GROMACS .gro file of C-alpha atoms in nm:
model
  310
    1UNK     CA    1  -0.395  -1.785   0.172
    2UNK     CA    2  -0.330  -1.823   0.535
    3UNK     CA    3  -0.427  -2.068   0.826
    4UNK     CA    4  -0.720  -2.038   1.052
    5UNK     CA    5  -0.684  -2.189   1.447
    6UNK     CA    6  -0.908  -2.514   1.504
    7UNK     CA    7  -1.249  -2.452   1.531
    8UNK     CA    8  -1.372  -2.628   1.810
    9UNK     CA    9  -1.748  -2.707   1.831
   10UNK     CA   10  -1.877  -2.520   2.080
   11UNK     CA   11  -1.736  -2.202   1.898
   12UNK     CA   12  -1.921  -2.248   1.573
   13UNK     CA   13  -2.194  -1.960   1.655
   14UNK     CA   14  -1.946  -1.688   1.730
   15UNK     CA   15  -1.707  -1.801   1.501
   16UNK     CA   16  -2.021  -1.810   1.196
   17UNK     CA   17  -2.112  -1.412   1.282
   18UNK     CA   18  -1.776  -1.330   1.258
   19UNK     CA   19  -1.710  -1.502   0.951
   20UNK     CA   20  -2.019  -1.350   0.777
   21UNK     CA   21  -1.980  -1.035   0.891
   22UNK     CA   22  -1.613  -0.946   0.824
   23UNK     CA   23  -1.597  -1.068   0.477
   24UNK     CA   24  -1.917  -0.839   0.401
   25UNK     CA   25  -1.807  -0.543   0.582
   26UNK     CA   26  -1.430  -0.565   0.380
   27UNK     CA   27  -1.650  -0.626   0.046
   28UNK     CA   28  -1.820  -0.330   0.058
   29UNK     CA   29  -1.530  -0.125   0.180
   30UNK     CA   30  -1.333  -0.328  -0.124
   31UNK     CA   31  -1.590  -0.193  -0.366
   32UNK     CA   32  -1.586   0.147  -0.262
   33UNK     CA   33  -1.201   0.194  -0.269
   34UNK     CA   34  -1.241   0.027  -0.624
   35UNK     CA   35  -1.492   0.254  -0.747
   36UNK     CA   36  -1.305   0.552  -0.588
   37UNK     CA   37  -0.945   0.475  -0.793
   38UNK     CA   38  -1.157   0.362  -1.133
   39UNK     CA   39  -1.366   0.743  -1.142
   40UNK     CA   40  -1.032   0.911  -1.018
   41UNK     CA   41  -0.877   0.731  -1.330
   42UNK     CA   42  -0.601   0.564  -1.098
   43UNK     CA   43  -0.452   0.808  -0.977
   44UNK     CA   44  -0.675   0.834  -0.640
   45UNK     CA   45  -0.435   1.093  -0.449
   46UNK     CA   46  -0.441   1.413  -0.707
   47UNK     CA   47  -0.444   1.664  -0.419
   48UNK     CA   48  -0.769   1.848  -0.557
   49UNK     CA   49  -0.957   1.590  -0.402
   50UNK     CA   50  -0.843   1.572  -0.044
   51UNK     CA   51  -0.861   1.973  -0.056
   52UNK     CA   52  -1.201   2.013  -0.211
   53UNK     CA   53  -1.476   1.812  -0.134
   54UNK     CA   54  -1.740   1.967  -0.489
   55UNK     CA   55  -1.434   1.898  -0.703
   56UNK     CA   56  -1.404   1.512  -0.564
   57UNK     CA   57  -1.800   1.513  -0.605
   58UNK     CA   58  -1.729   1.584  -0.999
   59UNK     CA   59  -1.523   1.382  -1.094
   60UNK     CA   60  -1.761   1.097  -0.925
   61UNK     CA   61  -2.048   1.256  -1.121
   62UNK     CA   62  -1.888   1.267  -1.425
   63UNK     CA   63  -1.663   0.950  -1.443
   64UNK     CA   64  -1.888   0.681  -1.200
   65UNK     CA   65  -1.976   0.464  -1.523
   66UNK     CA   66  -1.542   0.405  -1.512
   67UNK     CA   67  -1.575   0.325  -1.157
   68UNK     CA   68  -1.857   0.123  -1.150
   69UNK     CA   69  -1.710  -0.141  -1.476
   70UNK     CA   70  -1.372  -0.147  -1.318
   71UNK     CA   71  -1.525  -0.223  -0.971
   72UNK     CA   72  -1.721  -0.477  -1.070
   73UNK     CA   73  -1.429  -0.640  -1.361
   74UNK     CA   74  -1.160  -0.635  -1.076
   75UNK     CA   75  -1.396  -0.790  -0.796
   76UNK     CA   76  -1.535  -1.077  -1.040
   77UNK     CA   77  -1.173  -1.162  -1.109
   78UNK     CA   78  -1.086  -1.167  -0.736
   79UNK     CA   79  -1.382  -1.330  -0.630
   80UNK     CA   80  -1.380  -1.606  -0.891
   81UNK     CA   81  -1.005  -1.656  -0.767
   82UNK     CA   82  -1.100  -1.690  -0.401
   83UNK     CA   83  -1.420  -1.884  -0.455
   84UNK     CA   84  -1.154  -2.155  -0.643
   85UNK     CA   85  -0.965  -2.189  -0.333
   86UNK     CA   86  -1.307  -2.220  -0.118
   87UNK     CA   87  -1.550  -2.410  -0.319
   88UNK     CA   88  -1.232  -2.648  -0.294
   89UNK     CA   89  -1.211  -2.635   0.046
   90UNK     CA   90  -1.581  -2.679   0.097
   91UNK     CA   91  -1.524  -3.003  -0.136
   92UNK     CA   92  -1.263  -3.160   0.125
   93UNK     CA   93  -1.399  -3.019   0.438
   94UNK     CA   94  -1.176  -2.807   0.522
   95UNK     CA   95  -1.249  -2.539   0.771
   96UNK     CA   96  -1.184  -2.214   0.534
   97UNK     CA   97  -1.338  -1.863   0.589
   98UNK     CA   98  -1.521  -1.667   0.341
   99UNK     CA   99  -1.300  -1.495   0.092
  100UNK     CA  100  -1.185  -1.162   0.250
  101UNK     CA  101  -1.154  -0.835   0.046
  102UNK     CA  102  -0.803  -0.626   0.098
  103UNK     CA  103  -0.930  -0.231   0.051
  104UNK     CA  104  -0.694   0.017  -0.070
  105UNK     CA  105  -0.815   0.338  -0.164
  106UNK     CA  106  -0.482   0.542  -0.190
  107UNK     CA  107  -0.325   0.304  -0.441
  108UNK     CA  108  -0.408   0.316  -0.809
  109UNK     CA  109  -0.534  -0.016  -0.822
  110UNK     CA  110  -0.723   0.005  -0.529
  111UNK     CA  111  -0.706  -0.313  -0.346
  112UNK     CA  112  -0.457  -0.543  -0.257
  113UNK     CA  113  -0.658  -0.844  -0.357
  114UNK     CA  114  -0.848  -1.070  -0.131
  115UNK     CA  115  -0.734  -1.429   0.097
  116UNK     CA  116  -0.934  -1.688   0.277
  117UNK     CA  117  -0.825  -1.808   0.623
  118UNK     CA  118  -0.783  -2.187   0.607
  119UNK     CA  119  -0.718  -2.485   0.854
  120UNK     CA  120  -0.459  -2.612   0.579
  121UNK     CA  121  -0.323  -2.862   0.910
  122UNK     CA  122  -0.593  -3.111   0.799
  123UNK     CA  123  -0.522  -3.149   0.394
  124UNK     CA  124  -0.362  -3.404   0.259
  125UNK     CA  125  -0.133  -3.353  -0.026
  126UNK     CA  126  -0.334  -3.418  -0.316
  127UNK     CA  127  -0.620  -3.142  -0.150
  128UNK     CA  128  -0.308  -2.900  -0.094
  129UNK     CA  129  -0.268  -2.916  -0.469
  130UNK     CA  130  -0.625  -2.893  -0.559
  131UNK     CA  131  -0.700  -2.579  -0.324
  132UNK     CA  132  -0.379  -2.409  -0.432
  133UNK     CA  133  -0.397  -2.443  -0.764
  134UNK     CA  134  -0.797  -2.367  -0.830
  135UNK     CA  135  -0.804  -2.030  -0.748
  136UNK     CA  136  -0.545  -1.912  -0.963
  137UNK     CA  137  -0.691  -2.100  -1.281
  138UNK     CA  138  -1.018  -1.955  -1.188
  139UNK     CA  139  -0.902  -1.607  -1.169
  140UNK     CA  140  -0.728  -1.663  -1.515
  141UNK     CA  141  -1.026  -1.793  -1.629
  142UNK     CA  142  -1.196  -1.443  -1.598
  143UNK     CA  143  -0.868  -1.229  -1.624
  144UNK     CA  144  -0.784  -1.285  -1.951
  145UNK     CA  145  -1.121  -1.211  -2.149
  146UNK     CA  146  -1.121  -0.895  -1.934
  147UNK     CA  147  -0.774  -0.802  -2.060
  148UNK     CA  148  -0.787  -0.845  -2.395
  149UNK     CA  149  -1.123  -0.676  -2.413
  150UNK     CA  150  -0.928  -0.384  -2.248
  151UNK     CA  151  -0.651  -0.431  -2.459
  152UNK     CA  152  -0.852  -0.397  -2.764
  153UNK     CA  153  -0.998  -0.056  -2.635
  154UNK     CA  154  -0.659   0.079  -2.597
  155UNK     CA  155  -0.588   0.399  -2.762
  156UNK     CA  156  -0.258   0.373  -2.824
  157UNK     CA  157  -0.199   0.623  -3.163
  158UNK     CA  158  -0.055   0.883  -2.942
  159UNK     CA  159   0.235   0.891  -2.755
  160UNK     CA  160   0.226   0.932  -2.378
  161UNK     CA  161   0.310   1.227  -2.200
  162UNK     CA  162   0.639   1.309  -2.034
  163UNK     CA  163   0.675   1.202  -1.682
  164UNK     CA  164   0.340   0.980  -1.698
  165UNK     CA  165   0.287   0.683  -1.473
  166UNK     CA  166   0.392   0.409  -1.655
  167UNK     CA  167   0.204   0.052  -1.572
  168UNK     CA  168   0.443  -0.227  -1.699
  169UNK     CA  169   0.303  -0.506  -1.887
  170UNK     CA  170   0.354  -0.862  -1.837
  171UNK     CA  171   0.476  -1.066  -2.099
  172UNK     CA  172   0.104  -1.248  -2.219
  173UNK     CA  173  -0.034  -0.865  -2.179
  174UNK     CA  174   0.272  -0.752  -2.453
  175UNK     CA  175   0.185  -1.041  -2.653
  176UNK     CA  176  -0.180  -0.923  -2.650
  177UNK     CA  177  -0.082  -0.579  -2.739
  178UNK     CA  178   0.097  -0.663  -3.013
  179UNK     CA  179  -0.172  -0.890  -3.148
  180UNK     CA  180  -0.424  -0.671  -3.109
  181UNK     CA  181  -0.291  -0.329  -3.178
  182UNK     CA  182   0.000  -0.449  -3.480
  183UNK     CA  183  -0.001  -0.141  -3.665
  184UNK     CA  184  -0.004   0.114  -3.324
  185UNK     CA  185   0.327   0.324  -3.257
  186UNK     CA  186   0.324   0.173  -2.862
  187UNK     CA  187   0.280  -0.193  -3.000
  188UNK     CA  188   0.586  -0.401  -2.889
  189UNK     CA  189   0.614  -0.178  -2.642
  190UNK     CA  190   0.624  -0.334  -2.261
  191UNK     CA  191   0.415  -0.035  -2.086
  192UNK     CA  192   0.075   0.147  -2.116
  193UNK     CA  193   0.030   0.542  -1.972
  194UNK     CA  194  -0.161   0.660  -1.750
  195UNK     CA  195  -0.357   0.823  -1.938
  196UNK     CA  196  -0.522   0.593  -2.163
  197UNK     CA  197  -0.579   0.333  -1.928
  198UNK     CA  198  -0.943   0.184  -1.909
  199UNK     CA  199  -1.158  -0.012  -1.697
  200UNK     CA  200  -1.120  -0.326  -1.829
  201UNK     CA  201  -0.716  -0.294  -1.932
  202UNK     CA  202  -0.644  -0.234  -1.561
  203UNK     CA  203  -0.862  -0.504  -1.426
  204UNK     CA  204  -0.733  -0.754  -1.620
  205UNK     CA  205  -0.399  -0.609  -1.545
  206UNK     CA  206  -0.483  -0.605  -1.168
  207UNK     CA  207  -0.598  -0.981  -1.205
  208UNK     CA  208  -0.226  -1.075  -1.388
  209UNK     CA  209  -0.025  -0.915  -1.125
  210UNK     CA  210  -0.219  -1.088  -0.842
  211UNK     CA  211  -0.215  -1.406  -1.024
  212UNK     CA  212   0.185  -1.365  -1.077
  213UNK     CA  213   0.253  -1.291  -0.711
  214UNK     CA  214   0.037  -1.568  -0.538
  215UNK     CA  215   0.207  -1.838  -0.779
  216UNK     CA  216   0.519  -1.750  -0.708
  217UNK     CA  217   0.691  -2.090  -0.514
  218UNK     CA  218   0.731  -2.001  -0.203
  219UNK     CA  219   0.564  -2.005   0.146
  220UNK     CA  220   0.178  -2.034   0.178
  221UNK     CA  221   0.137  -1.871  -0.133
  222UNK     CA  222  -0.086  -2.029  -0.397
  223UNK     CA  223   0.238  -2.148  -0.568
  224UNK     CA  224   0.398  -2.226  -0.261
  225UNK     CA  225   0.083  -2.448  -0.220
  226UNK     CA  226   0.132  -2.615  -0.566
  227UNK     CA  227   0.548  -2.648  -0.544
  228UNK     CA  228   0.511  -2.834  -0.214
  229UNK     CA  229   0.272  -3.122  -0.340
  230UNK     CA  230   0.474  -3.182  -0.681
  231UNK     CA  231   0.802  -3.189  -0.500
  232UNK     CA  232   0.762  -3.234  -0.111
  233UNK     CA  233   1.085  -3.130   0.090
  234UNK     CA  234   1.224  -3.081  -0.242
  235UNK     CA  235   1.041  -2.764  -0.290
  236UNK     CA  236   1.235  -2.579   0.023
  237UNK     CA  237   1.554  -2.590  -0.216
  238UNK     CA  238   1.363  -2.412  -0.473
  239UNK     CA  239   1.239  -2.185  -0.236
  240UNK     CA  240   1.540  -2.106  -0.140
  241UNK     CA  241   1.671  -2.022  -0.491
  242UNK     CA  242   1.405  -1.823  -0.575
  243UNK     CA  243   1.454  -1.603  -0.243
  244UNK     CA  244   1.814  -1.548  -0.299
  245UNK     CA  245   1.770  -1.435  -0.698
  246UNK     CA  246   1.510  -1.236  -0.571
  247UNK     CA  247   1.754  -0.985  -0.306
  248UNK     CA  248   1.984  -1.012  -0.548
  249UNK     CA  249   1.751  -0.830  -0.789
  250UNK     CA  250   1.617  -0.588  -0.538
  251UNK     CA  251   1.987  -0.531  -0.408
  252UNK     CA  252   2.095  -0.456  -0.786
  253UNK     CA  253   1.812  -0.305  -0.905
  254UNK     CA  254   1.684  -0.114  -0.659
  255UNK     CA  255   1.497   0.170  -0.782
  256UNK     CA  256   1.318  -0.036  -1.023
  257UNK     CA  257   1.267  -0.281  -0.753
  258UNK     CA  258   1.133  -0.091  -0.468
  259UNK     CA  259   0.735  -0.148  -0.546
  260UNK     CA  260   0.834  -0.535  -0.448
  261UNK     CA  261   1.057  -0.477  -0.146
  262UNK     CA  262   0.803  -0.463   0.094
  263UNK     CA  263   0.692  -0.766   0.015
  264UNK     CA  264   0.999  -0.966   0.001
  265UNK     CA  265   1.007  -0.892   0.339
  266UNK     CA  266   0.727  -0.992   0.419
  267UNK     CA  267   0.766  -1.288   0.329
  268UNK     CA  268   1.107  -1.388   0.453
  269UNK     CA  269   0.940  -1.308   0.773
  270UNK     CA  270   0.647  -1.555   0.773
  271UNK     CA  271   0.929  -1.790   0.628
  272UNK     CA  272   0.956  -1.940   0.294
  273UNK     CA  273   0.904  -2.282   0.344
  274UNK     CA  274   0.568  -2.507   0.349
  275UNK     CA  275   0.493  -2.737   0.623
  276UNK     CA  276   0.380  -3.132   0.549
  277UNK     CA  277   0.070  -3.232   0.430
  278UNK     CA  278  -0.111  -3.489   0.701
  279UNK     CA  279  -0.051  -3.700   0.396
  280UNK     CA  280   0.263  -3.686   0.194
  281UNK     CA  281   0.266  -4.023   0.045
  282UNK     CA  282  -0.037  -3.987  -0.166
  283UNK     CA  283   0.020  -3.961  -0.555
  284UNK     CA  284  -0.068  -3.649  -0.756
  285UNK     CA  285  -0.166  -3.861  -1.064
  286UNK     CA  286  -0.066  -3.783  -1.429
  287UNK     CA  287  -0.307  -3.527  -1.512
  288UNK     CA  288  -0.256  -3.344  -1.132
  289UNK     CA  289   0.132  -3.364  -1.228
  290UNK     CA  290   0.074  -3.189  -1.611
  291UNK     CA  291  -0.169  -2.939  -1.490
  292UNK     CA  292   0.073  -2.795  -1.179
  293UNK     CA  293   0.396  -2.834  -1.406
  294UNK     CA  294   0.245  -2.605  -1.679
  295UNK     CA  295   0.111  -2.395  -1.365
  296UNK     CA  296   0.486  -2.299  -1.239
  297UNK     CA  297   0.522  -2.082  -1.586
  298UNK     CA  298   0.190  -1.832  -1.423
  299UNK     CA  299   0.440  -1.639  -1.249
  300UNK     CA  300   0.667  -1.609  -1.593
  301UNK     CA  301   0.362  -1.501  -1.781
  302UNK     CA  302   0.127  -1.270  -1.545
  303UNK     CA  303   0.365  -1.141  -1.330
  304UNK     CA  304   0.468  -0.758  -1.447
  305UNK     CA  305   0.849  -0.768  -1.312
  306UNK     CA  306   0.867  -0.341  -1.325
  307UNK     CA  307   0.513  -0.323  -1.217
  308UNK     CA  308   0.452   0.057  -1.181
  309UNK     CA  309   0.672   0.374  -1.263
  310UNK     CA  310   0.709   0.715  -1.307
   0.00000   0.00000   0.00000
């Protein structure tokens, strides 16, 4: 999530157009590039398909019922995340945009999720909390049905080819597995090929990774959001922590590391600490405390460390 300028008054017209019409013009572009990576079967950049436009119309012909369920399962979990954050915003008055879609047609997952500009300046710390922390429970909400229905679909009785693209399971995905699949020669293990990915399975895995990053404690992030309120200034010193393990990680483990490097980086540039609240005296209550305390283990859970391999 990031901040919008003040909206003054006299602006609201322009301002409204553009606000309508950016978030609908990346939403459509965000469900193409989905459908595109769900009929190529994630793996959107086989050179057949940049060479030869009949072979490209196949494989949409023949596979557009796999594009079309992981389009829609990987936009309702995206859109239920970024309606959390909004509806919350729209509850507190905040100025907020409309959620906006991130297309990405050249990666296998397609996307690269979906923000809302916000005019976090005016929130006090309790709203801080309840915007940060309702998107990601919302998303959940959706991700993990969609998961373990694509979990239980998983044909997993073979074992995968040599050299396949491995996607990297989280640690509730490997518990999944394993319940789900106890007798299977891949169960226990912490990766799924390639090849016998579906829809659903890589939505749901889609929705954990995005989850896992955006409550991670640092910055704007959604986590960032929900460290601040619990702990105030406090928070920079985990921040901080957090930073340094994670260059020491990428520094040690480099070529396992190198899907998250970019974004380290972009982070320590737009700096890893969260500004005050207009409000930093008022309590969290119990329940506000329990609910963001069990919160900070997302990032353990959802978050697949190796992400993708080869």
């Amino acid at each position: 999530m990031s901040h919008l300028p003040e909206i003054r008054e006299s602006d609201l017209g322009v301002i409204s157009q553009r606000r309508v019409m950016l978030p609908v013009l990346l939403f459509v572009a965000t469900c193409a590039s989905t459908f595109w990576v769900g009929v190529t079967r994630w793996d959107p950049l086989q050179a057949q398909y940049s060479r030869d436009w009949p072979a490209a119309w196949q494989v949409v012909s023949t596979n557009w019922p796999i594009g079309l369920a992981y389009m829609g399962a990987v936009l309702a979990i995206l859109l239920t995340h970024e309606m959390g954050h909004f509806l919350q915003t729209v509850k507190y008055g905040i100025s907020a945009s409309y959620p906006l879609c991130i297309p990405v047609p050249f990666n296998p997952i397609g996307t690269m999720g979906a923000v809302i500009g916000m005019d976090g300046s005016r929130a006090d710390r309790r709203q801080i909390f309840d915007i940060g922390i309702a998107g990601p429970l919302a998303g959940l909400a959706v991700a993990f049905p969609v998961l373990w229905q694509g979990i239980k679909a998983l044909d997993l009785s073979r074992p995968a080819s040599p050299g396949e693209i491995e996607f990297h399971l989280p640690l509730v995905a490997q518990w999944m597995l394993r319940w789900a699949h106890p007798q299977a020669a891949w169960a226990g293990e912490q990766w799924v090929g390639l090849s016998d990915l579906n829809p659903y399975f890589m939505a749901g895995w889609v929705g954990m990774l995005i989850t896992g990053l955006n409550m991670l404690p640092i910055s704007q992030l959604d986590g960032g959001h929900t460290m601040y309120a619990l702990f105030l200034d406090r928070a920079h010193s985990f921040a901080r922590l957090f930073i340094s393990f994670a260059i020491l990680y990428v520094v040690i483990n480099l070529d396992e590391a190198v899907l998250w490097t970019p974004m380290l980086l972009l982070v320590i540039f737009l700096g890893i600490h969260h500004p005050p609240t207009t409000d930093d005296s008022i309590p969290l209550g119990p329940l506000r405390w329990a609910v963001g305390l069990a919160s900070l283990a997302i990032p353990v859970l959802c978050f697949p460390l190796l992400g993708v391999r080869q």
